[in-house]
PDB file of C-alpha atoms in Angstrom:
ATOM      1  CA  MET A1360      44.692  68.309 -36.314  1.00  0.00           C
ATOM      2  CA  THR A1361      43.037  68.040 -39.718  1.00  0.00           C
ATOM      3  CA  GLY A1362      40.448  65.299 -39.472  1.00  0.00           C
ATOM      4  CA  ASN A1363      38.995  63.431 -36.541  1.00  0.00           C
ATOM      5  CA  ASP A1364      40.695  64.494 -33.324  1.00  0.00           C
ATOM      6  CA  THR A1365      39.899  61.177 -31.643  1.00  0.00           C
ATOM      7  CA  ALA A1366      42.256  60.294 -28.805  1.00  0.00           C
ATOM      8  CA  GLY A1367      44.560  63.157 -29.814  1.00  0.00           C
ATOM      9  CA  LEU A1368      46.017  61.162 -32.719  1.00  0.00           C
ATOM     10  CA  MET A1369      47.098  62.709 -36.015  1.00  0.00           C
ATOM     11  CA  ASP A1370      45.073  61.550 -38.986  1.00  0.00           C
ATOM     12  CA  GLU A1371      46.345  60.216 -42.295  1.00  0.00           C
ATOM     13  CA  ALA A1372      46.684  63.695 -43.860  1.00  0.00           C
ATOM     14  CA  PHE A1373      49.887  64.191 -41.861  1.00  0.00           C
ATOM     15  CA  PHE A1374      51.414  61.054 -43.383  1.00  0.00           C
ATOM     16  CA  THR A1375      50.341  61.581 -46.986  1.00  0.00           C
ATOM     17  CA  PRO A1376      53.104  62.861 -49.303  1.00  0.00           C
ATOM     18  CA  GLY A1377      52.413  66.325 -50.667  1.00  0.00           C
ATOM     19  CA  SER A1378      54.089  69.566 -51.641  1.00  0.00           C
ATOM     20  CA  SER A1379      56.534  71.513 -49.454  1.00  0.00           C
ATOM     21  CA  SER A1380      53.987  74.320 -49.051  1.00  0.00           C
ATOM     22  CA  PHE A1381      52.293  74.527 -45.670  1.00  0.00           C
ATOM     23  CA  ALA A1382      49.738  76.955 -47.133  1.00  0.00           C
ATOM     24  CA  GLU A1383      48.718  74.315 -49.699  1.00  0.00           C
ATOM     25  CA  PHE A1384      48.414  71.762 -46.900  1.00  0.00           C
ATOM     26  CA  LEU A1385      46.051  74.073 -45.013  1.00  0.00           C
ATOM     27  CA  ALA A1386      44.070  74.817 -48.161  1.00  0.00           C
ATOM     28  CA  ALA A1387      43.494  71.089 -48.681  1.00  0.00           C
ATOM     29  CA  HIS A1388      42.679  70.110 -45.099  1.00  0.00           C
ATOM     30  CA  ARG A1389      41.740  73.194 -43.065  1.00  0.00           C
ATOM     31  CA  PRO A1390      40.952  76.051 -45.485  1.00  0.00           C
ATOM     32  CA  ARG A1391      39.101  78.016 -42.778  1.00  0.00           C
ATOM     33  CA  LEU A1392      42.447  78.507 -40.988  1.00  0.00           C
ATOM     34  CA  LEU A1393      43.907  80.446 -43.928  1.00  0.00           C
ATOM     35  CA  PRO A1394      43.959  84.242 -43.571  1.00  0.00           C
ATOM     36  CA  THR A1395      42.503  84.380 -47.077  1.00  0.00           C
ATOM     37  CA  ALA A1396      39.207  82.925 -45.831  1.00  0.00           C
ATOM     38  CA  SER A1397      37.002  86.000 -45.976  1.00  0.00           C
ATOM     39  CA  PRO A1398      35.127  87.032 -42.804  1.00  0.00           C
ATOM     40  CA  LEU A1399      32.587  88.879 -44.974  1.00  0.00           C
ATOM     41  CA  PRO A1400      29.686  87.384 -46.942  1.00  0.00           C
ATOM     42  CA  PRO A1401      30.128  87.332 -50.735  1.00  0.00           C
ATOM     43  CA  GLY A1402      29.123  90.566 -52.430  1.00  0.00           C
ATOM     44  CA  THR A1403      29.666  92.746 -49.360  1.00  0.00           C
ATOM     45  CA  SER A1404      32.427  95.220 -48.626  1.00  0.00           C
ATOM     46  CA  ALA A1405      33.987  96.448 -45.410  1.00  0.00           C
ATOM     47  CA  ALA A1406      32.792  99.896 -44.379  1.00  0.00           C
ATOM     48  CA  GLU A1407      35.586 102.451 -44.485  1.00  0.00           C
ATOM     49  CA  GLY A1408      37.258 102.762 -41.104  1.00  0.00           C
ATOM     50  CA  SER A1409      35.725  99.572 -39.706  1.00  0.00           C
ATOM     51  CA  PHE A1410      39.031  97.691 -39.320  1.00  0.00           C
ATOM     52  CA  PRO A1411      42.420  98.898 -38.033  1.00  0.00           C
ATOM     53  CA  HIS A1412      44.881  99.722 -40.814  1.00  0.00           C
ATOM     54  CA  GLY A1413      48.640  99.935 -40.597  1.00  0.00           C
ATOM     55  CA  THR A1414      50.279 102.664 -42.593  1.00  0.00           C
ATOM     56  CA  THR A1415      53.830 103.560 -43.569  1.00  0.00           C
ATOM     57  CA  VAL A1416      56.692 101.072 -43.947  1.00  0.00           C
ATOM     58  CA  LEU A1417      59.908 101.456 -45.935  1.00  0.00           C
ATOM     59  CA  ALA A1418      63.116  99.695 -46.893  1.00  0.00           C
ATOM     60  CA  LEU A1419      66.489 100.845 -48.182  1.00  0.00           C
ATOM     61  CA  THR A1420      69.733  99.138 -49.003  1.00  0.00           C
ATOM     62  CA  TYR A1421      72.977 100.270 -47.397  1.00  0.00           C
ATOM     63  CA  GLY A1422      76.599  99.198 -47.310  1.00  0.00           C
ATOM     64  CA  GLU A1423      76.146  96.031 -45.230  1.00  0.00           C
ATOM     65  CA  GLY A1424      72.703  94.917 -46.366  1.00  0.00           C
ATOM     66  CA  VAL A1425      69.161  96.222 -46.168  1.00  0.00           C
ATOM     67  CA  LEU A1426      67.127  98.151 -43.588  1.00  0.00           C
ATOM     68  CA  LEU A1427      63.393  97.655 -43.025  1.00  0.00           C
ATOM     69  CA  ALA A1428      61.467 100.208 -40.955  1.00  0.00           C
ATOM     70  CA  GLY A1429      57.933 101.116 -40.000  1.00  0.00           C
ATOM     71  CA  ASP A1430      55.995 103.619 -37.966  1.00  0.00           C
ATOM     72  CA  ARG A1431      53.832 102.344 -35.103  1.00  0.00           C
ATOM     73  CA  ARG A1432      50.369 103.828 -35.743  1.00  0.00           C
ATOM     74  CA  ALA A1433      47.210 101.980 -36.783  1.00  0.00           C
ATOM     75  CA  THR A1434      44.064 103.919 -37.655  1.00  0.00           C
ATOM     76  CA  MET A1435      40.342 103.277 -38.054  1.00  0.00           C
ATOM     77  CA  GLY A1436      39.058 106.085 -40.235  1.00  0.00           C
ATOM     78  CA  ASN A1437      39.870 109.298 -38.398  1.00  0.00           C
ATOM     79  CA  LEU A1438      40.639 107.499 -35.120  1.00  0.00           C
ATOM     80  CA  ILE A1439      43.981 106.227 -33.833  1.00  0.00           C
ATOM     81  CA  ALA A1440      43.346 102.535 -33.144  1.00  0.00           C
ATOM     82  CA  GLN A1441      46.825 101.695 -31.826  1.00  0.00           C
ATOM     83  CA  ARG A1442      49.976 103.685 -31.135  1.00  0.00           C
ATOM     84  CA  ASP A1443      52.520 100.882 -30.792  1.00  0.00           C
ATOM     85  CA  LEU A1444      51.709  98.412 -33.561  1.00  0.00           C
ATOM     86  CA  GLU A1445      54.486  96.061 -34.673  1.00  0.00           C
ATOM     87  CA  LYS A1446      54.595  96.274 -38.492  1.00  0.00           C
ATOM     88  CA  VAL A1447      58.056  94.758 -39.096  1.00  0.00           C
ATOM     89  CA  HIS A1448      58.622  91.031 -38.475  1.00  0.00           C
ATOM     90  CA  PRO A1449      61.430  88.579 -39.253  1.00  0.00           C
ATOM     91  CA  ALA A1450      60.365  85.851 -41.665  1.00  0.00           C
ATOM     92  CA  ASP A1451      63.521  83.762 -41.214  1.00  0.00           C
ATOM     93  CA  ASP A1452      67.212  84.362 -40.486  1.00  0.00           C
ATOM     94  CA  HIS A1453      67.832  86.511 -43.582  1.00  0.00           C
ATOM     95  CA  THR A1454      64.393  87.809 -44.538  1.00  0.00           C
ATOM     96  CA  ALA A1455      61.875  90.189 -42.978  1.00  0.00           C
ATOM     97  CA  VAL A1456      58.447  91.461 -43.943  1.00  0.00           C
ATOM     98  CA  ALA A1457      56.628  94.683 -43.104  1.00  0.00           C
ATOM     99  CA  PHE A1458      53.044  95.460 -43.937  1.00  0.00           C
ATOM    100  CA  ALA A1459      50.537  98.178 -44.660  1.00  0.00           C
ATOM    101  CA  GLY A1460      46.827  97.479 -44.797  1.00  0.00           C
ATOM    102  CA  THR A1461      44.280  95.565 -42.716  1.00  0.00           C
ATOM    103  CA  VAL A1462      46.093  94.725 -39.488  1.00  0.00           C
ATOM    104  CA  GLY A1463      44.360  91.486 -38.470  1.00  0.00           C
ATOM    105  CA  LEU A1464      44.731  89.862 -41.888  1.00  0.00           C
ATOM    106  CA  ALA A1465      48.290  91.134 -42.251  1.00  0.00           C
ATOM    107  CA  LEU A1466      49.407  89.630 -38.941  1.00  0.00           C
ATOM    108  CA  ASP A1467      47.835  86.280 -39.842  1.00  0.00           C
ATOM    109  CA  MET A1468      49.523  86.390 -43.254  1.00  0.00           C
ATOM    110  CA  VAL A1469      52.902  87.156 -41.684  1.00  0.00           C
ATOM    111  CA  ARG A1470      52.554  84.232 -39.259  1.00  0.00           C
ATOM    112  CA  LEU A1471      51.555  81.877 -42.072  1.00  0.00           C
ATOM    113  CA  TYR A1472      54.484  83.089 -44.178  1.00  0.00           C
ATOM    114  CA  GLN A1473      56.913  82.422 -41.316  1.00  0.00           C
ATOM    115  CA  VAL A1474      55.599  78.867 -41.008  1.00  0.00           C
ATOM    116  CA  GLU A1475      55.665  78.472 -44.801  1.00  0.00           C
ATOM    117  CA  LEU A1476      59.404  79.204 -44.967  1.00  0.00           C
ATOM    118  CA  ALA A1477      60.231  76.996 -41.969  1.00  0.00           C
ATOM    119  CA  HIS A1478      58.076  74.150 -43.336  1.00  0.00           C
ATOM    120  CA  PHE A1479      59.764  74.294 -46.744  1.00  0.00           C
ATOM    121  CA  GLU A1480      63.224  74.101 -45.165  1.00  0.00           C
ATOM    122  CA  LYS A1481      62.242  71.116 -43.007  1.00  0.00           C
ATOM    123  CA  ILE A1482      60.682  69.227 -45.920  1.00  0.00           C
ATOM    124  CA  GLU A1483      63.331  70.018 -48.557  1.00  0.00           C
ATOM    125  CA  GLY A1484      66.369  70.170 -46.260  1.00  0.00           C
ATOM    126  CA  ILE A1485      67.511  73.514 -47.695  1.00  0.00           C
ATOM    127  CA  PRO A1486      66.182  77.083 -47.351  1.00  0.00           C
ATOM    128  CA  MET A1487      64.393  78.805 -50.223  1.00  0.00           C
ATOM    129  CA  THR A1488      66.331  81.236 -52.331  1.00  0.00           C
ATOM    130  CA  LEU A1489      65.419  84.869 -51.749  1.00  0.00           C
ATOM    131  CA  GLY A1490      63.721  85.062 -55.138  1.00  0.00           C
ATOM    132  CA  ALA A1491      61.615  82.009 -54.307  1.00  0.00           C
ATOM    133  CA  LYS A1492      60.627  83.550 -50.966  1.00  0.00           C
ATOM    134  CA  ALA A1493      59.450  86.677 -52.773  1.00  0.00           C
ATOM    135  CA  THR A1494      57.428  84.595 -55.246  1.00  0.00           C
ATOM    136  CA  ARG A1495      55.850  82.512 -52.481  1.00  0.00           C
ATOM    137  CA  LEU A1496      54.664  85.657 -50.695  1.00  0.00           C
ATOM    138  CA  ALA A1497      53.206  86.942 -53.982  1.00  0.00           C
ATOM    139  CA  THR A1498      51.154  83.749 -54.245  1.00  0.00           C
ATOM    140  CA  MET A1499      49.766  84.244 -50.741  1.00  0.00           C
ATOM    141  CA  ILE A1500      48.790  87.848 -51.523  1.00  0.00           C
ATOM    142  CA  ARG A1501      47.094  86.757 -54.762  1.00  0.00           C
ATOM    143  CA  GLN A1502      44.982  84.326 -52.742  1.00  0.00           C
ATOM    144  CA  ASN A1503      43.775  87.333 -50.729  1.00  0.00           C
ATOM    145  CA  LEU A1504      42.477  89.160 -53.822  1.00  0.00           C
ATOM    146  CA  ALA A1505      38.804  88.523 -53.024  1.00  0.00           C
ATOM    147  CA  GLN A1506      39.222  90.158 -49.625  1.00  0.00           C
ATOM    148  CA  ALA A1507      41.215  93.017 -51.125  1.00  0.00           C
ATOM    149  CA  MET A1508      38.289  93.706 -53.471  1.00  0.00           C
ATOM    150  CA  GLN A1509      36.052  93.847 -50.379  1.00  0.00           C
ATOM    151  CA  GLY A1510      38.256  96.549 -48.864  1.00  0.00           C
ATOM    152  CA  LEU A1511      40.504  94.285 -46.759  1.00  0.00           C
ATOM    153  CA  ALA A1512      43.782  94.668 -48.628  1.00  0.00           C
ATOM    154  CA  VAL A1513      47.198  93.700 -47.283  1.00  0.00           C
ATOM    155  CA  VAL A1514      50.265  95.193 -48.984  1.00  0.00           C
ATOM    156  CA  PRO A1515      53.542  93.819 -47.620  1.00  0.00           C
ATOM    157  CA  LEU A1516      57.115  94.888 -48.219  1.00  0.00           C
ATOM    158  CA  LEU A1517      59.754  92.162 -48.243  1.00  0.00           C
ATOM    159  CA  ALA A1518      63.447  92.728 -47.608  1.00  0.00           C
ATOM    160  CA  GLY A1519      66.215  90.188 -47.401  1.00  0.00           C
ATOM    161  CA  TYR A1520      69.893  89.446 -47.755  1.00  0.00           C
ATOM    162  CA  ASP A1521      70.815  87.284 -50.736  1.00  0.00           C
ATOM    163  CA  LEU A1522      73.668  85.051 -49.597  1.00  0.00           C
ATOM    164  CA  GLY A1523      74.466  84.209 -53.221  1.00  0.00           C
ATOM    165  CA  ALA A1524      74.903  87.810 -54.346  1.00  0.00           C
ATOM    166  CA  PRO A1525      78.277  89.524 -54.854  1.00  0.00           C
ATOM    167  CA  THR A1526      79.748  91.327 -51.863  1.00  0.00           C
ATOM    168  CA  GLY A1527      77.979  94.632 -51.254  1.00  0.00           C
ATOM    169  CA  GLU A1528      74.933  93.667 -53.337  1.00  0.00           C
ATOM    170  CA  GLY A1529      73.190  91.281 -50.944  1.00  0.00           C
ATOM    171  CA  GLY A1530      70.419  93.612 -49.787  1.00  0.00           C
ATOM    172  CA  ARG A1531      67.269  93.258 -51.913  1.00  0.00           C
ATOM    173  CA  ILE A1532      63.767  94.761 -51.687  1.00  0.00           C
ATOM    174  CA  PHE A1533      60.505  93.375 -53.080  1.00  0.00           C
ATOM    175  CA  ALA A1534      57.195  95.245 -53.315  1.00  0.00           C
ATOM    176  CA  TYR A1535      53.731  93.942 -54.153  1.00  0.00           C
ATOM    177  CA  ASP A1536      50.344  95.160 -55.269  1.00  0.00           C
ATOM    178  CA  ALA A1537      47.030  93.965 -53.840  1.00  0.00           C
ATOM    179  CA  ALA A1538      46.667  91.403 -56.656  1.00  0.00           C
ATOM    180  CA  GLY A1539      50.002  89.750 -55.881  1.00  0.00           C
ATOM    181  CA  GLY A1540      52.087  91.525 -58.499  1.00  0.00           C
ATOM    182  CA  LEU A1541      55.769  91.290 -57.593  1.00  0.00           C
ATOM    183  CA  TYR A1542      58.253  94.115 -58.226  1.00  0.00           C
ATOM    184  CA  GLU A1543      61.887  94.192 -57.167  1.00  0.00           C
ATOM    185  CA  LYS A1544      62.902  97.712 -56.110  1.00  0.00           C
ATOM    186  CA  ARG A1545      66.361  99.180 -56.303  1.00  0.00           C
ATOM    187  CA  GLU A1546      67.880 101.209 -53.481  1.00  0.00           C
ATOM    188  CA  PHE A1547      64.683 102.064 -51.556  1.00  0.00           C
ATOM    189  CA  HIS A1548      60.908 101.810 -51.479  1.00  0.00           C
ATOM    190  CA  ALA A1549      57.954 102.628 -49.205  1.00  0.00           C
ATOM    191  CA  GLU A1550      54.357 101.412 -48.880  1.00  0.00           C
ATOM    192  CA  GLY A1551      51.262 102.713 -47.111  1.00  0.00           C
ATOM    193  CA  SER A1552      49.370 105.979 -46.933  1.00  0.00           C
ATOM    194  CA  GLY A1553      52.467 108.007 -46.059  1.00  0.00           C
ATOM    195  CA  SER A1554      54.658 106.345 -48.686  1.00  0.00           C
ATOM    196  CA  PRO A1555      54.712 109.228 -51.221  1.00  0.00           C
ATOM    197  CA  TYR A1556      56.223 111.523 -48.602  1.00  0.00           C
ATOM    198  CA  ALA A1557      58.637 108.859 -47.337  1.00  0.00           C
ATOM    199  CA  ARG A1558      59.843 108.131 -50.875  1.00  0.00           C
ATOM    200  CA  GLY A1559      60.245 111.844 -51.508  1.00  0.00           C
ATOM    201  CA  ALA A1560      62.462 112.151 -48.437  1.00  0.00           C
ATOM    202  CA  LEU A1561      64.533 109.124 -49.417  1.00  0.00           C
ATOM    203  CA  LYS A1562      65.107 110.578 -52.881  1.00  0.00           C
ATOM    204  CA  LYS A1563      66.935 113.429 -51.152  1.00  0.00           C
ATOM    205  CA  LEU A1564      68.714 111.432 -48.465  1.00  0.00           C
ATOM    206  CA  TYR A1565      69.636 108.149 -50.133  1.00  0.00           C
ATOM    207  CA  ARG A1566      73.027 107.427 -51.617  1.00  0.00           C
ATOM    208  CA  PRO A1567      74.800 104.118 -52.281  1.00  0.00           C
ATOM    209  CA  GLY A1568      77.035 102.796 -49.543  1.00  0.00           C
ATOM    210  CA  LEU A1569      75.320 104.409 -46.550  1.00  0.00           C
ATOM    211  CA  THR A1570      76.640 103.334 -43.176  1.00  0.00           C
ATOM    212  CA  ARG A1571      74.289 101.618 -40.761  1.00  0.00           C
ATOM    213  CA  ARG A1572      73.823 104.815 -38.732  1.00  0.00           C
ATOM    214  CA  GLU A1573      73.296 106.953 -41.833  1.00  0.00           C
ATOM    215  CA  ALA A1574      70.720 104.492 -43.152  1.00  0.00           C
ATOM    216  CA  ALA A1575      68.880 104.500 -39.815  1.00  0.00           C
ATOM    217  CA  LEU A1576      68.749 108.307 -39.702  1.00  0.00           C
ATOM    218  CA  ALA A1577      67.581 108.475 -43.325  1.00  0.00           C
ATOM    219  CA  ALA A1578      64.747 106.054 -42.517  1.00  0.00           C
ATOM    220  CA  LEU A1579      63.744 108.060 -39.442  1.00  0.00           C
ATOM    221  CA  HIS A1580      63.725 111.308 -41.422  1.00  0.00           C
ATOM    222  CA  ALA A1581      61.587 109.659 -44.114  1.00  0.00           C
ATOM    223  CA  LEU A1582      59.059 108.404 -41.551  1.00  0.00           C
ATOM    224  CA  TYR A1583      59.041 111.837 -39.909  1.00  0.00           C
ATOM    225  CA  ASP A1584      58.227 113.469 -43.266  1.00  0.00           C
ATOM    226  CA  ALA A1585      55.472 110.898 -43.827  1.00  0.00           C
ATOM    227  CA  ALA A1586      53.955 111.682 -40.415  1.00  0.00           C
ATOM    228  CA  ASP A1587      54.257 115.410 -41.104  1.00  0.00           C
ATOM    229  CA  ASP A1588      51.938 115.177 -44.127  1.00  0.00           C
ATOM    230  CA  ASP A1589      49.896 112.029 -43.481  1.00  0.00           C
ATOM    231  CA  SER A1590      47.727 111.912 -40.362  1.00  0.00           C
ATOM    232  CA  ALA A1591      47.590 108.093 -40.468  1.00  0.00           C
ATOM    233  CA  THR A1592      51.365 107.840 -39.970  1.00  0.00           C
ATOM    234  CA  GLY A1593      52.783 108.250 -36.482  1.00  0.00           C
ATOM    235  CA  GLY A1594      56.070 110.018 -35.821  1.00  0.00           C
ATOM    236  CA  PRO A1595      58.325 109.302 -32.822  1.00  0.00           C
ATOM    237  CA  ASP A1596      56.345 109.808 -29.611  1.00  0.00           C
ATOM    238  CA  LEU A1597      58.930 111.207 -27.210  1.00  0.00           C
ATOM    239  CA  ASN A1598      56.534 111.510 -24.278  1.00  0.00           C
ATOM    240  CA  ARG A1599      55.259 107.924 -24.463  1.00  0.00           C
ATOM    241  CA  ARG A1600      58.667 106.684 -25.650  1.00  0.00           C
ATOM    242  CA  ILE A1601      57.161 104.975 -28.690  1.00  0.00           C
ATOM    243  CA  PHE A1602      59.589 104.966 -31.600  1.00  0.00           C
ATOM    244  CA  PRO A1603      59.658 103.493 -35.119  1.00  0.00           C
ATOM    245  CA  ILE A1604      60.939  99.972 -35.646  1.00  0.00           C
ATOM    246  CA  LEU A1605      64.318  99.732 -37.359  1.00  0.00           C
ATOM    247  CA  SER A1606      65.526  96.306 -38.487  1.00  0.00           C
ATOM    248  CA  PHE A1607      68.713  95.366 -40.332  1.00  0.00           C
ATOM    249  CA  ILE A1608      69.379  92.280 -42.436  1.00  0.00           C
ATOM    250  CA  THR A1609      72.985  91.486 -43.293  1.00  0.00           C
ATOM    251  CA  GLU A1610      75.090  88.437 -44.080  1.00  0.00           C
ATOM    252  CA  ASP A1611      75.032  87.725 -40.336  1.00  0.00           C
ATOM    253  CA  GLY A1612      71.223  87.643 -40.266  1.00  0.00           C
ATOM    254  CA  TYR A1613      68.271  89.664 -39.008  1.00  0.00           C
ATOM    255  CA  GLU A1614      68.636  92.176 -36.195  1.00  0.00           C
ATOM    256  CA  ARG A1615      66.095  94.566 -34.741  1.00  0.00           C
ATOM    257  CA  LEU A1616      67.769  97.708 -33.428  1.00  0.00           C
ATOM    258  CA  PRO A1617      67.466  97.776 -29.631  1.00  0.00           C
ATOM    259  CA  GLU A1618      64.930 100.225 -28.227  1.00  0.00           C
ATOM    260  CA  ALA A1619      67.611 102.314 -26.506  1.00  0.00           C
ATOM    261  CA  GLU A1620      69.487 102.863 -29.771  1.00  0.00           C
ATOM    262  CA  THR A1621      66.292 103.612 -31.664  1.00  0.00           C
ATOM    263  CA  GLU A1622      65.362 106.193 -29.024  1.00  0.00           C
ATOM    264  CA  GLU A1623      68.808 107.822 -29.184  1.00  0.00           C
ATOM    265  CA  LEU A1624      68.671 108.081 -32.980  1.00  0.00           C
ATOM    266  CA  SER A1625      65.067 109.343 -32.917  1.00  0.00           C
ATOM    267  CA  ARG A1626      65.924 112.079 -30.426  1.00  0.00           C
ATOM    268  CA  GLU A1627      68.946 113.073 -32.523  1.00  0.00           C
ATOM    269  CA  MET A1628      66.728 113.281 -35.612  1.00  0.00           C
ATOM    270  CA  VAL A1629      64.186 115.451 -33.752  1.00  0.00           C
ATOM    271  CA  ARG A1630      67.015 117.773 -32.609  1.00  0.00           C
ATOM    272  CA  GLN A1631      68.111 118.108 -36.228  1.00  0.00           C
ATOM    273  CA  ARG A1632      64.551 119.096 -37.104  1.00  0.00           C
ATOM    274  CA  ASP A1633      64.648 121.902 -34.540  1.00  0.00           C
ATOM    275  CA  GLY A1634      66.956 123.829 -36.845  1.00  0.00           C
ATOM    276  CA  ARG A1635      65.444 122.559 -40.118  1.00  0.00           C
ATOM    277  CA  PRO A1636      61.776 121.615 -39.652  1.00  0.00           C
ATOM    278  CA  ASP A1637      61.498 120.471 -43.272  1.00  0.00           C
ATOM    279  CA  GLY A1638      64.448 118.131 -42.942  1.00  0.00           C
ATOM    280  CA  PRO A1639      68.002 117.941 -44.245  1.00  0.00           C
ATOM    281  CA  HIS A1640      68.836 119.792 -47.452  1.00  0.00           C
ATOM    282  CA  VAL A1641      70.441 118.134 -50.411  1.00  0.00           C
ATOM    283  CA  ALA A1642      74.184 118.755 -50.447  1.00  0.00           C
ATOM    284  CA  PRO A1643      75.253 121.043 -53.305  1.00  0.00           C
TER     285      PRO A1643
END
């Protein structure tokens, strides 16, 4: 409902022609429902460690498409706020988004983005192109700039399969800065506090044409290296059976790797680390 909720009837805003953007519709009729509506008074900043933050997420292309992965830890300063946070979410059939940053705002932004893509397709009758999806998310992040300046930044990572790309080149990765700057990344990328260590691991492990299993193990090794050097990133928790999220996007669509397979791969990766604690060596 956007106006008077009398008798449960929709008001005229629902029948007035407008753009295909659901976010613009909310901004015009219910701006307080947008995640970019700051919970803090103007001129104030969030105290460090006062809100849960998600940390390391990464993406890499492989032979069939693109993989998007994330650890499960959220922190508040030096405290672990959550051990099983979901940081990777499908946006539509061929696109997924992961996030680092303020958890509450990020989850609201992801939900709004999912509705934004579905709303566009219903209004226009066709899905957005992958490039347009990336640009639309950049616009939403830019609208969050005021909150980012107050210490409530959200930094997503977008991955998708471009159905119009040549065979073998469909997997694409898009990164953002807190001001909404959009950057397409080749081969792999990582965001969050553990991202320098994850990117360092992927520099060693990545090669074009990885199989699905090889890509999954490379992502797990990268997250393990991030957790090894960054206390805000959580590695696989074998005792609690909490493992990273691994999602694949191919021509056939989005698929989250089942928990049993993720556990099997995580345990294999940990066994490999028994012999080489610092991870796989680069082949000569």
